[in-house]
Amino acid sequence: MVSEAETSVPEQDESAAASLGDLETPCLLLDTDRMNRNIGRLRERLAPLGVSLRPHLKTAKSVEVARAVMTTPQGPATVSTLKEAQFFADAGINDIIYAVGIAPWKLAKVIELRKRGVNLAVVLDTIEQAQAVAAASRGAGDAIPALIEIDCDGHRSGVLPGDKDRLIAIGKALVEGGELRGVLTHAGGSYSARGAEALARCAEQERRSVVDAAAILREAGLPCPVVSVGSTPTAHNAADLSGVTEVRAGVFVFFDLVMAGVGICQIDDIAISVLATVIGHQREKGWILVDAGWMAMSQDRGTAKQEINQGYGVVCDSSGRPYDDLILADANQEHGIIMVRPGSQKSLPDLKIGDRVRILPNHACATGAQHRSYHVVHGASDIVEAEWQRFGGW
């Protein structure tokens, strides 16, 4: 079992204490009770499978959240931009994978961070990238570690698992100056899977792709110490991770409506929400207007392709309890339109001008990116315990 101490958040900044009624809206709330449960759940699931967790910090973009989810203050961690790598390095995190295919011009920044003592590894899937990493390594006198990305499901980028010649060629080009640290994949296709059996198949396909790729490299006399997999759906459904050394997942720390639609979590596991204020009514249309539009929620409509279309978000009361079949059905830049879900027989709640609601997001990463900070709360409490800064950009 995971102890409470292992999933506890950093000490709260009591000077920031306020109530929800004191906050300017729209703003982003973070329920750390839910966040801690989410973190503990994945740790407990991975422990018997014998792998380590390298959380993806692109969802949180926050030092406080990073410290809550990582196994040590130094990492390990995954990032999606070099700005994230720099930001977290400034906070003392020094074991990082930059998990987006490396552009050669970015290698100067990689070298700069490595000179600061950051064990920063990059990802690649072409001979040209491997040659660039090798050349930059020779020039810097530092063997930059890289992982070869494997395409486990045709979702995005990477070397096909069975493309033996290309895999070996990339590895050989890389070790002419750089360090071949291992292989890495992301089962992005799992976001479209439905049901435990389908998700378990995705997880096994993900595992098999990198384990097979690692075997090819080793048989060719090339090193492959790290075998890395990662997606929130597969991390929660893998039955066997033999041959895998680490799991990368990110959105599990908060969850969102897309993950609920996939079946990975429940609505009441979602840890972030947007606090909004009622600013008007169009009663003949069945509308309640709030001050949270797509600038606050993002334009991500990920649930539109799922069985239940949640519009721009699920509407909850100020304590975080969802109203029956009430969604943010439409959004302009700064206006949100709350309606009862089409086809439902439920009635609009009696929300008056000035009332507050919490809106659960479709995509936690996208909604988080619209805000500069988290206002930390515990469950249904209206007390704001702290404000944690987050960052964005590249």
Short mmCIF file of C-alpha atoms in Angstrom, two decimals:
data_model
loop_
_atom_site.label_atom_id
_atom_site.label_comp_id
_atom_site.label_asym_id
_atom_site.label_seq_id
_atom_site.Cartn_x
_atom_site.Cartn_y
_atom_site.Cartn_z
CA MET A 1 0.00 0.00 0.00
CA VAL A 2 1.09 3.59 -0.59
CA SER A 3 1.41 5.62 2.57
CA GLU A 4 -0.32 8.95 2.97
CA ALA A 5 3.08 10.63 3.30
CA GLU A 6 4.15 9.35 -0.12
CA THR A 7 1.28 11.13 -1.85
CA SER A 8 1.01 14.23 0.27
CA VAL A 9 1.30 17.64 -1.31
CA PRO A 10 3.82 20.28 -0.20
CA GLU A 11 2.98 22.45 2.78
CA GLN A 12 0.28 24.99 2.06
CA ASP A 13 0.92 28.70 1.80
CA GLU A 14 -1.42 29.87 4.53
CA SER A 15 -0.93 33.50 3.55
CA ALA A 16 -2.94 32.73 0.40
CA ALA A 17 -5.96 31.48 2.34
CA ALA A 18 -9.24 32.89 1.05
CA SER A 19 -12.65 31.61 0.06
CA LEU A 20 -14.00 30.81 -3.38
CA GLY A 21 -16.12 33.92 -3.11
CA ASP A 22 -12.96 36.04 -2.96
CA LEU A 23 -11.58 34.75 -6.25
CA GLU A 24 -11.86 36.56 -9.56
CA THR A 25 -13.48 34.40 -12.19
CA PRO A 26 -12.83 32.53 -14.35
CA CYS A 27 -10.00 30.79 -12.54
CA LEU A 28 -8.59 27.30 -12.16
CA LEU A 29 -9.23 25.19 -9.04
CA LEU A 30 -7.22 22.16 -7.96
CA ASP A 31 -8.69 19.70 -5.48
CA THR A 32 -5.61 18.14 -3.90
CA ASP A 33 -7.66 15.45 -2.15
CA ARG A 34 -8.62 14.06 -5.54
CA MET A 35 -5.14 14.61 -6.94
CA ASN A 36 -3.55 12.63 -4.11
CA ARG A 37 -5.99 9.76 -4.62
CA ASN A 38 -5.18 9.67 -8.32
CA ILE A 39 -1.44 9.59 -7.66
CA GLY A 40 -1.76 6.90 -5.01
CA ARG A 41 -3.96 4.76 -7.25
CA LEU A 42 -1.40 4.60 -10.08
CA ARG A 43 1.53 4.02 -7.74
CA GLU A 44 -0.27 1.11 -6.14
CA ARG A 45 -1.10 -0.34 -9.53
CA LEU A 46 2.47 -0.17 -10.84
CA ALA A 47 4.23 -1.40 -7.70
CA PRO A 48 3.55 -5.15 -8.21
CA LEU A 49 4.46 -4.86 -11.90
CA GLY A 50 8.05 -3.99 -11.00
CA VAL A 51 8.42 -0.74 -12.93
CA SER A 52 9.18 2.81 -11.94
CA LEU A 53 6.96 5.82 -12.65
CA ARG A 54 8.40 8.71 -14.64
CA PRO A 55 5.46 11.15 -14.59
CA HIS A 56 4.86 13.45 -17.51
CA LEU A 57 4.78 16.99 -16.14
CA LYS A 58 3.29 18.61 -19.26
CA THR A 59 -0.17 18.38 -17.72
CA ALA A 60 0.70 20.13 -14.47
CA LYS A 61 3.48 22.58 -15.42
CA SER A 62 3.80 23.31 -11.69
CA VAL A 63 6.63 22.70 -9.24
CA GLU A 64 4.24 21.90 -6.39
CA VAL A 65 2.36 19.31 -8.41
CA ALA A 66 5.63 17.86 -9.70
CA ARG A 67 6.87 17.38 -6.14
CA ALA A 68 3.63 15.63 -5.22
CA VAL A 69 3.77 13.15 -8.11
CA MET A 70 7.49 12.39 -8.46
CA THR A 71 9.14 9.68 -6.37
CA THR A 72 12.00 12.00 -5.30
CA PRO A 73 12.50 15.80 -5.39
CA GLN A 74 15.01 15.28 -8.22
CA GLY A 75 12.76 13.18 -10.45
CA PRO A 76 12.50 11.18 -12.57
CA ALA A 77 10.30 13.26 -14.84
CA THR A 78 9.14 13.64 -18.42
CA VAL A 79 8.58 16.96 -20.20
CA SER A 80 7.22 18.05 -23.58
CA THR A 81 9.16 21.30 -24.07
CA LEU A 82 12.64 22.51 -23.28
CA LYS A 83 11.07 25.41 -21.40
CA GLU A 84 9.55 22.83 -19.07
CA ALA A 85 12.96 21.18 -18.72
CA GLN A 86 14.55 24.51 -17.81
CA PHE A 87 11.76 25.48 -15.43
CA PHE A 88 11.89 22.19 -13.55
CA ALA A 89 15.68 22.15 -13.58
CA ASP A 90 15.60 25.53 -11.84
CA ALA A 91 13.53 23.80 -9.12
CA GLY A 92 16.15 21.09 -8.64
CA ILE A 93 14.69 18.37 -10.86
CA ASN A 94 17.62 16.81 -12.70
CA ASP A 95 16.46 13.48 -14.19
CA ILE A 96 14.41 14.41 -17.25
CA ILE A 97 13.38 12.98 -20.61
CA TYR A 98 12.37 15.54 -23.23
CA ALA A 99 9.82 13.32 -24.95
CA VAL A 100 9.29 15.12 -28.25
CA GLY A 101 11.39 14.35 -31.31
CA ILE A 102 14.49 16.52 -31.13
CA ALA A 103 15.00 19.36 -33.60
CA PRO A 104 18.75 19.77 -34.24
CA TRP A 105 18.75 23.48 -33.40
CA LYS A 106 17.48 22.66 -29.90
CA LEU A 107 20.57 20.65 -29.06
CA ALA A 108 22.43 23.77 -27.94
CA LYS A 109 19.82 24.26 -25.20
CA VAL A 110 20.06 20.57 -24.30
CA ILE A 111 23.84 20.90 -23.91
CA GLU A 112 23.41 24.04 -21.81
CA LEU A 113 21.06 22.25 -19.42
CA ARG A 114 23.32 19.22 -19.22
CA LYS A 115 26.26 21.44 -18.30
CA ARG A 116 24.19 22.53 -15.31
CA GLY A 117 24.11 18.93 -14.11
CA VAL A 118 20.73 17.97 -15.54
CA ASN A 119 20.60 14.38 -16.77
CA LEU A 120 18.51 15.38 -19.78
CA ALA A 121 17.78 12.79 -22.47
CA VAL A 122 16.20 13.41 -25.87
CA VAL A 123 14.02 11.37 -28.22
CA LEU A 124 14.49 10.67 -31.92
CA ASP A 125 13.35 8.35 -34.70
CA THR A 126 15.52 9.19 -37.74
CA ILE A 127 19.12 8.69 -38.81
CA GLU A 128 19.39 12.44 -39.42
CA GLN A 129 18.46 13.22 -35.82
CA ALA A 130 20.86 10.57 -34.54
CA GLN A 131 23.67 12.05 -36.60
CA ALA A 132 22.86 15.53 -35.28
CA VAL A 133 22.92 14.31 -31.67
CA ALA A 134 26.20 12.48 -32.26
CA ALA A 135 27.80 15.54 -33.86
CA ALA A 136 26.59 17.87 -31.11
CA SER A 137 27.88 15.42 -28.49
CA ARG A 138 31.34 15.32 -30.06
CA GLY A 139 31.41 19.09 -30.25
CA ALA A 140 30.41 19.50 -26.62
CA GLY A 141 32.54 16.68 -25.28
CA ASP A 142 29.39 15.23 -23.70
CA ALA A 143 27.56 12.13 -24.92
CA ILE A 144 23.96 13.30 -25.09
CA PRO A 145 21.65 10.40 -24.17
CA ALA A 146 18.83 9.63 -26.57
CA LEU A 147 15.98 7.13 -26.74
CA ILE A 148 14.69 5.81 -30.05
CA GLU A 149 10.95 6.32 -30.34
CA ILE A 150 8.95 3.29 -31.41
CA ASP A 151 5.58 3.55 -33.18
CA CYS A 152 3.50 0.98 -31.30
CA ASP A 153 0.11 1.73 -32.86
CA GLY A 154 0.37 4.05 -35.86
CA HIS A 155 -0.81 6.96 -33.75
CA ARG A 156 1.94 9.45 -34.47
CA SER A 157 5.73 9.16 -34.81
CA GLY A 158 8.40 6.53 -34.27
CA VAL A 159 10.14 3.57 -35.89
CA LEU A 160 7.94 0.57 -36.64
CA PRO A 161 8.83 -2.22 -34.21
CA GLY A 162 9.72 -4.66 -36.99
CA ASP A 163 11.86 -2.25 -39.00
CA LYS A 164 15.09 -3.91 -37.91
CA ASP A 165 17.40 -2.26 -40.43
CA ARG A 166 16.24 1.28 -39.66
CA LEU A 167 16.35 0.71 -35.91
CA ILE A 168 19.91 -0.60 -36.00
CA ALA A 169 21.03 2.15 -38.38
CA ILE A 170 19.71 4.83 -36.05
CA GLY A 171 21.40 3.19 -33.09
CA LYS A 172 24.74 2.91 -34.86
CA ALA A 173 24.60 6.54 -36.01
CA LEU A 174 23.79 7.69 -32.50
CA VAL A 175 26.66 5.92 -30.73
CA GLU A 176 29.19 7.70 -32.97
CA GLY A 177 29.33 10.34 -30.26
CA GLY A 178 26.03 10.20 -28.41
CA GLU A 179 24.62 7.69 -25.93
CA LEU A 180 21.94 5.16 -26.85
CA ARG A 181 19.94 5.09 -23.64
CA GLY A 182 17.06 2.92 -24.82
CA VAL A 183 13.68 2.85 -26.54
CA LEU A 184 10.44 4.68 -25.81
CA THR A 185 6.85 4.57 -27.02
CA HIS A 186 3.48 6.20 -26.40
CA ALA A 187 0.22 4.32 -26.98
CA GLY A 188 -1.75 7.32 -28.14
CA GLY A 189 -4.22 5.04 -29.88
CA SER A 190 -5.42 3.86 -26.47
CA TYR A 191 -7.40 7.08 -26.11
CA SER A 192 -9.80 5.70 -28.72
CA ALA A 193 -10.16 2.28 -27.07
CA ARG A 194 -13.21 1.39 -25.01
CA GLY A 195 -13.50 -1.23 -22.30
CA ALA A 196 -11.01 -3.01 -20.10
CA GLU A 197 -10.24 -5.78 -22.61
CA ALA A 198 -9.47 -3.35 -25.44
CA LEU A 199 -7.32 -1.23 -23.16
CA ALA A 200 -5.42 -4.28 -21.93
CA ARG A 201 -4.72 -5.22 -25.56
CA CYS A 202 -3.38 -1.73 -26.19
CA ALA A 203 -1.13 -2.03 -23.15
CA GLU A 204 0.25 -5.38 -24.28
CA GLN A 205 0.82 -4.09 -27.82
CA GLU A 206 2.67 -1.11 -26.36
CA ARG A 207 4.82 -3.35 -24.17
CA ARG A 208 5.60 -5.84 -26.90
CA SER A 209 6.64 -3.16 -29.39
CA VAL A 210 9.41 -1.74 -27.19
CA VAL A 211 10.52 -5.07 -25.75
CA ASP A 212 10.96 -6.43 -29.29
CA ALA A 213 12.79 -3.28 -30.39
CA ALA A 214 15.11 -3.51 -27.39
CA ALA A 215 15.89 -7.13 -28.28
CA ILE A 216 16.81 -6.12 -31.84
CA LEU A 217 19.24 -3.47 -30.61
CA ARG A 218 20.84 -5.78 -28.06
CA GLU A 219 21.27 -8.57 -30.59
CA ALA A 220 23.09 -6.06 -32.80
CA GLY A 221 25.51 -5.35 -29.95
CA LEU A 222 23.96 -2.00 -29.08
CA PRO A 223 23.03 -0.93 -25.54
CA CYS A 224 19.39 -0.56 -24.48
CA PRO A 225 19.16 -0.07 -20.71
CA VAL A 226 15.85 1.84 -20.71
CA VAL A 227 12.59 0.44 -22.07
CA SER A 228 9.95 3.12 -21.55
CA VAL A 229 6.20 3.00 -22.17
CA GLY A 230 3.59 5.56 -21.41
CA SER A 231 -0.02 6.62 -21.57
CA THR A 232 -2.59 7.03 -18.83
CA PRO A 233 -5.03 4.46 -20.30
CA THR A 234 -2.40 1.73 -20.71
CA ALA A 235 -0.74 2.46 -17.38
CA HIS A 236 -4.04 1.68 -15.67
CA ASN A 237 -4.72 -1.49 -17.68
CA ALA A 238 -1.39 -3.25 -18.21
CA ALA A 239 -1.45 -6.79 -16.85
CA ASP A 240 2.22 -7.54 -17.58
CA LEU A 241 5.15 -5.17 -17.96
CA SER A 242 7.91 -7.74 -18.30
CA GLY A 243 10.92 -6.22 -20.05
CA VAL A 244 9.76 -2.65 -19.36
CA THR A 245 11.80 -0.46 -17.01
CA GLU A 246 9.52 2.58 -16.60
CA VAL A 247 6.07 3.97 -17.23
CA ARG A 248 5.37 7.55 -18.30
CA ALA A 249 1.90 8.99 -17.75
CA GLY A 250 0.70 12.52 -17.15
CA VAL A 251 -3.00 13.34 -17.17
CA PHE A 252 -3.72 10.73 -14.46
CA VAL A 253 -2.67 13.28 -11.85
CA PHE A 254 -5.80 15.34 -12.61
CA PHE A 255 -7.86 13.18 -14.98
CA ASP A 256 -10.53 14.79 -17.18
CA LEU A 257 -13.76 14.07 -19.03
CA VAL A 258 -12.00 12.36 -21.93
CA MET A 259 -10.39 9.92 -19.51
CA ALA A 260 -13.76 9.37 -17.86
CA GLY A 261 -15.23 8.65 -21.30
CA VAL A 262 -12.48 6.11 -21.99
CA GLY A 263 -13.36 4.48 -18.68
CA ILE A 264 -10.11 5.15 -16.82
CA CYS A 265 -11.70 7.24 -14.06
CA GLN A 266 -15.00 8.47 -12.70
CA ILE A 267 -16.31 12.02 -12.91
CA ASP A 268 -15.61 12.51 -9.21
CA ASP A 269 -11.93 11.67 -9.73
CA ILE A 270 -11.36 14.81 -11.82
CA ALA A 271 -9.17 17.11 -9.74
CA ILE A 272 -9.26 20.38 -11.66
CA SER A 273 -12.18 22.59 -12.55
CA VAL A 274 -12.81 26.13 -13.71
CA LEU A 275 -14.64 28.38 -11.28
CA ALA A 276 -17.12 30.61 -13.10
CA THR A 277 -19.79 33.15 -12.22
CA VAL A 278 -23.35 33.31 -13.55
CA ILE A 279 -23.71 36.54 -15.53
CA GLY A 280 -27.04 36.18 -17.33
CA HIS A 281 -30.01 34.12 -18.51
CA GLN A 282 -31.82 33.48 -21.77
CA ARG A 283 -34.71 31.63 -20.20
CA GLU A 284 -36.72 31.16 -23.38
CA LYS A 285 -33.70 29.36 -24.87
CA GLY A 286 -32.92 27.38 -21.74
CA TRP A 287 -29.57 29.13 -21.31
CA ILE A 288 -27.56 30.20 -18.29
CA LEU A 289 -24.62 32.45 -19.16
CA VAL A 290 -21.32 32.34 -17.28
CA ASP A 291 -18.05 34.22 -17.58
CA ALA A 292 -16.03 31.16 -18.66
CA GLY A 293 -15.83 30.72 -22.42
CA TRP A 294 -13.31 28.88 -24.54
CA MET A 295 -10.50 31.14 -23.31
CA ALA A 296 -11.04 29.63 -19.86
CA MET A 297 -11.97 26.06 -20.88
CA SER A 298 -9.97 25.73 -24.15
CA GLN A 299 -11.56 24.72 -27.44
CA ASP A 300 -10.80 21.04 -26.91
CA ARG A 301 -13.95 19.04 -27.66
CA GLY A 302 -12.44 15.61 -27.07
CA THR A 303 -15.67 14.11 -25.75
CA ALA A 304 -17.54 14.96 -28.97
CA LYS A 305 -16.25 11.67 -30.45
CA GLN A 306 -17.17 9.66 -27.37
CA GLU A 307 -20.42 8.02 -26.36
CA ILE A 308 -21.37 10.99 -24.16
CA ASN A 309 -20.70 14.45 -25.60
CA GLN A 310 -19.91 16.73 -22.66
CA GLY A 311 -19.84 19.95 -24.67
CA TYR A 312 -17.12 22.19 -23.24
CA GLY A 313 -17.44 20.71 -19.75
CA VAL A 314 -19.65 19.28 -17.02
CA VAL A 315 -21.21 21.88 -14.71
CA CYS A 316 -21.06 21.37 -10.93
CA ASP A 317 -22.25 23.41 -7.99
CA SER A 318 -19.76 25.50 -6.04
CA SER A 319 -18.81 22.50 -3.89
CA GLY A 320 -17.95 20.38 -6.93
CA ARG A 321 -21.07 18.19 -7.09
CA PRO A 322 -22.22 17.75 -10.72
CA TYR A 323 -25.71 18.86 -11.65
CA ASP A 324 -27.71 16.21 -13.47
CA ASP A 325 -27.14 16.42 -17.24
CA LEU A 326 -25.92 20.03 -17.09
CA ILE A 327 -23.10 20.93 -19.46
CA LEU A 328 -21.34 23.94 -20.88
CA ALA A 329 -23.03 23.37 -24.22
CA ASP A 330 -21.46 26.21 -26.16
CA ALA A 331 -18.77 28.81 -25.69
CA ASN A 332 -17.59 32.08 -27.14
CA GLN A 333 -14.32 33.69 -26.20
CA GLU A 334 -15.45 34.91 -22.76
CA HIS A 335 -19.04 33.66 -22.58
CA GLY A 336 -20.11 30.16 -21.72
CA ILE A 337 -23.63 28.86 -22.35
CA ILE A 338 -24.92 26.33 -19.83
CA MET A 339 -27.74 24.07 -20.97
CA VAL A 340 -29.37 20.80 -20.06
CA ARG A 341 -27.91 18.04 -22.20
CA PRO A 342 -29.95 17.53 -25.42
CA GLY A 343 -32.46 14.72 -24.97
CA SER A 344 -32.49 14.98 -21.17
CA GLN A 345 -35.69 15.58 -19.22
CA LYS A 346 -33.86 17.36 -16.41
CA SER A 347 -34.56 21.00 -15.60
CA LEU A 348 -32.14 23.89 -15.33
CA PRO A 349 -31.05 24.56 -11.74
CA ASP A 350 -32.12 27.84 -10.14
CA LEU A 351 -28.83 29.66 -10.56
CA LYS A 352 -28.97 33.38 -9.89
CA ILE A 353 -26.76 36.19 -11.12
CA GLY A 354 -23.53 36.07 -9.13
CA ASP A 355 -23.77 32.38 -8.21
CA ARG A 356 -20.60 30.34 -8.67
CA VAL A 357 -20.21 27.00 -10.48
CA ARG A 358 -17.29 24.66 -11.10
CA ILE A 359 -16.86 23.28 -14.63
CA LEU A 360 -14.97 20.03 -15.21
CA PRO A 361 -12.78 20.08 -18.35
CA ASN A 362 -12.65 17.82 -21.38
CA HIS A 363 -8.86 17.91 -21.50
CA ALA A 364 -6.93 18.81 -18.36
CA CYS A 365 -3.76 19.75 -20.25
CA ALA A 366 -5.56 22.14 -22.59
CA THR A 367 -7.67 23.78 -19.90
CA GLY A 368 -4.70 24.13 -17.57
CA ALA A 369 -2.78 25.89 -20.34
CA GLN A 370 -5.36 28.69 -20.30
CA HIS A 371 -4.47 29.69 -16.73
CA ARG A 372 -1.48 31.04 -14.80
CA SER A 373 -2.11 29.36 -11.45
CA TYR A 374 -4.03 26.74 -9.47
CA HIS A 375 -6.19 27.80 -6.55
CA VAL A 376 -5.83 24.87 -4.16
CA VAL A 377 -8.89 23.51 -2.36
CA HIS A 378 -9.76 20.35 -0.41
CA GLY A 379 -12.86 18.56 -1.66
CA ALA A 380 -16.10 20.47 -1.20
CA SER A 381 -14.52 23.13 1.01
CA ASP A 382 -14.79 26.72 -0.17
CA ILE A 383 -11.51 27.61 1.56
CA VAL A 384 -8.63 28.34 -0.82
CA GLU A 385 -5.53 26.96 0.87
CA ALA A 386 -2.88 28.24 -1.54
CA GLU A 387 -2.16 29.50 -5.02
CA TRP A 388 0.34 27.46 -7.02
CA GLN A 389 1.90 29.07 -10.06
CA ARG A 390 2.00 27.28 -13.39
CA PHE A 391 3.74 28.30 -16.60
CA GLY A 392 3.28 27.93 -20.32
CA GLY A 393 4.89 28.69 -23.64
CA TRP A 394 7.98 27.26 -25.29
#
